[in-house]
mmCIF file of C-alpha atoms in Angstrom:
data_model
loop_
_atom_site.group_PDB
_atom_site.id
_atom_site.type_symbol
_atom_site.label_atom_id
_atom_site.label_comp_id
_atom_site.label_asym_id
_atom_site.label_seq_id
_atom_site.Cartn_x
_atom_site.Cartn_y
_atom_site.Cartn_z
ATOM 1 C CA VAL A 16 103.535 100.697 105.583
ATOM 2 C CA ALA A 17 107.159 99.101 105.800
ATOM 3 C CA VAL A 18 108.108 95.731 104.247
ATOM 4 C CA PRO A 19 110.452 94.309 105.697
ATOM 5 C CA SER A 20 111.054 91.215 103.550
ATOM 6 C CA LEU A 21 110.503 91.315 99.445
ATOM 7 C CA VAL A 22 110.519 87.851 97.384
ATOM 8 C CA VAL A 23 109.754 88.576 93.434
ATOM 9 C CA TYR A 24 108.147 86.962 91.074
ATOM 10 C CA MET A 25 108.913 88.024 87.371
ATOM 11 C CA ASN A 26 105.585 86.277 85.792
ATOM 12 C CA LYS A 27 104.882 85.702 82.206
ATOM 13 C CA VAL A 28 108.749 84.129 81.176
ATOM 14 C CA ASP A 29 106.947 82.108 78.740
ATOM 15 C CA MET A 30 105.873 84.974 76.658
ATOM 16 C CA VAL A 31 109.740 86.181 76.084
ATOM 17 C CA ASP A 32 111.931 84.316 73.532
ATOM 18 C CA ASP A 33 115.300 85.691 74.731
ATOM 19 C CA PRO A 34 116.796 84.920 77.823
ATOM 20 C CA GLU A 35 119.082 87.771 77.556
ATOM 21 C CA LEU A 36 115.908 89.934 77.573
ATOM 22 C CA LEU A 37 114.944 88.314 80.880
ATOM 23 C CA ASP A 38 118.041 88.658 82.259
ATOM 24 C CA LEU A 39 117.866 92.812 81.701
ATOM 25 C CA VAL A 40 115.036 92.965 83.089
ATOM 26 C CA GLU A 41 116.123 91.382 86.411
ATOM 27 C CA LEU A 42 118.415 93.493 86.124
ATOM 28 C CA GLU A 43 116.719 96.734 86.211
ATOM 29 C CA MET A 44 114.486 95.437 88.768
ATOM 30 C CA ARG A 45 117.213 94.372 91.247
ATOM 31 C CA GLU A 46 118.428 98.040 90.348
ATOM 32 C CA LEU A 47 114.737 99.455 90.880
ATOM 33 C CA LEU A 48 114.768 97.404 94.236
ATOM 34 C CA SER A 49 118.357 98.608 95.087
ATOM 35 C CA SER A 50 116.700 102.386 94.840
ATOM 36 C CA TYR A 51 113.976 101.946 97.388
ATOM 37 C CA GLN A 52 116.391 100.289 99.782
ATOM 38 C CA PHE A 53 115.992 96.758 99.696
ATOM 39 C CA PRO A 54 119.079 94.487 99.052
ATOM 40 C CA GLY A 55 118.005 94.335 95.448
ATOM 41 C CA ASP A 56 121.381 92.054 94.848
ATOM 42 C CA ASP A 57 119.810 89.086 97.875
ATOM 43 C CA LEU A 58 116.651 89.429 96.965
ATOM 44 C CA PRO A 59 114.960 86.131 95.588
ATOM 45 C CA ILE A 60 113.771 86.625 92.348
ATOM 46 C CA ILE A 61 111.710 83.681 90.412
ATOM 47 C CA ARG A 62 111.055 83.331 86.619
ATOM 48 C CA GLY A 63 108.032 81.625 85.713
ATOM 49 C CA SER A 64 104.530 81.519 84.002
ATOM 50 C CA ALA A 65 101.850 81.459 86.418
ATOM 51 C CA LEU A 66 99.044 80.331 83.646
ATOM 52 C CA ALA A 67 101.512 77.783 82.585
ATOM 53 C CA ALA A 68 101.303 76.184 86.440
ATOM 54 C CA LEU A 69 97.525 77.131 86.190
ATOM 55 C CA GLU A 70 97.271 74.837 82.868
ATOM 56 C CA GLY A 71 99.476 72.225 83.931
ATOM 57 C CA ARG A 72 101.564 72.630 81.384
ATOM 58 C CA GLU A 73 105.817 73.484 81.044
ATOM 59 C CA PRO A 74 106.218 72.003 84.463
ATOM 60 C CA GLU A 75 109.666 73.411 84.299
ATOM 61 C CA GLN A 76 108.246 77.343 83.785
ATOM 62 C CA GLY A 77 105.101 76.666 85.835
ATOM 63 C CA HIS A 78 104.141 73.979 88.958
ATOM 64 C CA ASP A 79 108.279 73.946 89.421
ATOM 65 C CA THR A 80 108.572 77.719 89.593
ATOM 66 C CA ILE A 81 105.347 77.852 91.967
ATOM 67 C CA MET A 82 107.194 75.192 94.464
ATOM 68 C CA ALA A 83 110.632 77.575 93.966
ATOM 69 C CA LEU A 84 108.485 80.349 95.171
ATOM 70 C CA MET A 85 107.257 79.080 97.951
ATOM 71 C CA ALA A 86 110.232 77.553 99.106
ATOM 72 C CA ALA A 87 111.825 81.371 98.566
ATOM 73 C CA VAL A 88 108.919 82.789 100.947
ATOM 74 C CA ASP A 89 110.042 80.145 103.749
ATOM 75 C CA ASP A 90 113.431 80.940 103.383
ATOM 76 C CA TYR A 91 113.423 84.454 103.375
ATOM 77 C CA ILE A 92 110.308 85.700 104.360
ATOM 78 C CA PRO A 93 110.687 85.688 108.764
ATOM 79 C CA GLN A 94 107.998 84.623 110.636
ATOM 80 C CA PRO A 95 105.649 87.484 112.505
ATOM 81 C CA GLU A 96 105.891 87.444 116.125
ATOM 82 C CA ARG A 97 102.417 87.555 117.644
ATOM 83 C CA ALA A 98 102.139 88.258 121.281
ATOM 84 C CA LYS A 99 100.779 85.118 122.408
ATOM 85 C CA ASP A 100 100.665 85.732 126.303
ATOM 86 C CA ARG A 101 98.771 89.011 125.785
ATOM 87 C CA PRO A 102 94.481 89.365 125.489
ATOM 88 C CA PHE A 103 92.828 87.793 122.035
ATOM 89 C CA LEU A 104 92.618 90.644 119.668
ATOM 90 C CA MET A 105 91.046 90.333 115.901
ATOM 91 C CA PRO A 106 89.768 93.643 114.544
ATOM 92 C CA ILE A 107 86.736 92.215 112.285
ATOM 93 C CA GLU A 108 87.592 92.711 108.878
ATOM 94 C CA ASP A 109 84.570 91.944 106.999
ATOM 95 C CA VAL A 110 81.106 90.650 107.614
ATOM 96 C CA PHE A 111 79.278 88.264 105.725
ATOM 97 C CA THR A 112 75.598 86.690 105.760
ATOM 98 C CA ILE A 113 75.939 83.001 104.703
ATOM 99 C CA SER A 114 72.165 81.644 103.891
ATOM 100 C CA GLY A 115 71.841 78.347 105.873
ATOM 101 C CA ARG A 116 74.646 79.311 107.693
ATOM 102 C CA GLY A 117 74.139 82.833 109.666
ATOM 103 C CA THR A 118 76.775 85.471 110.243
ATOM 104 C CA VAL A 119 80.489 84.949 109.425
ATOM 105 C CA VAL A 120 82.781 87.418 110.764
ATOM 106 C CA THR A 121 86.773 87.424 109.191
ATOM 107 C CA GLY A 122 89.731 89.083 110.425
ATOM 108 C CA ARG A 123 93.097 88.917 111.352
ATOM 109 C CA VAL A 124 94.624 87.395 115.225
ATOM 110 C CA GLU A 125 96.829 90.146 116.285
ATOM 111 C CA ARG A 126 97.879 88.747 119.148
ATOM 112 C CA GLY A 127 96.563 86.178 122.052
ATOM 113 C CA VAL A 128 95.291 82.710 121.016
ATOM 114 C CA ILE A 129 91.763 81.174 121.252
ATOM 115 C CA LYS A 130 90.815 77.882 122.272
ATOM 116 C CA VAL A 131 87.989 75.459 121.417
ATOM 117 C CA GLY A 132 85.886 75.162 125.103
#
């Protein structure tokens, strides 16, 4: 599977007291990504703690880093192009039976658009 763009979230930084160790880990990640033909020096790497964000503590390591992650995704990951002028195609990925509602199918729209009515 080709992955054209990548944003990295370095999690659990709240468990490390030495900032130099975090710098070393980031450097090694960049080297590893470069060895797989990614632009390791240019990729955004966001440091934070997902648990701190979930628990609402230490916003500089939690909530703020999640917001920075989403901003990096918005800035760095291009919008996928979908052929809106072709017939609608949505492969079915799963089917659920929900009591009181009926059968619900889920999938991802590959091309085209649908409209109400």
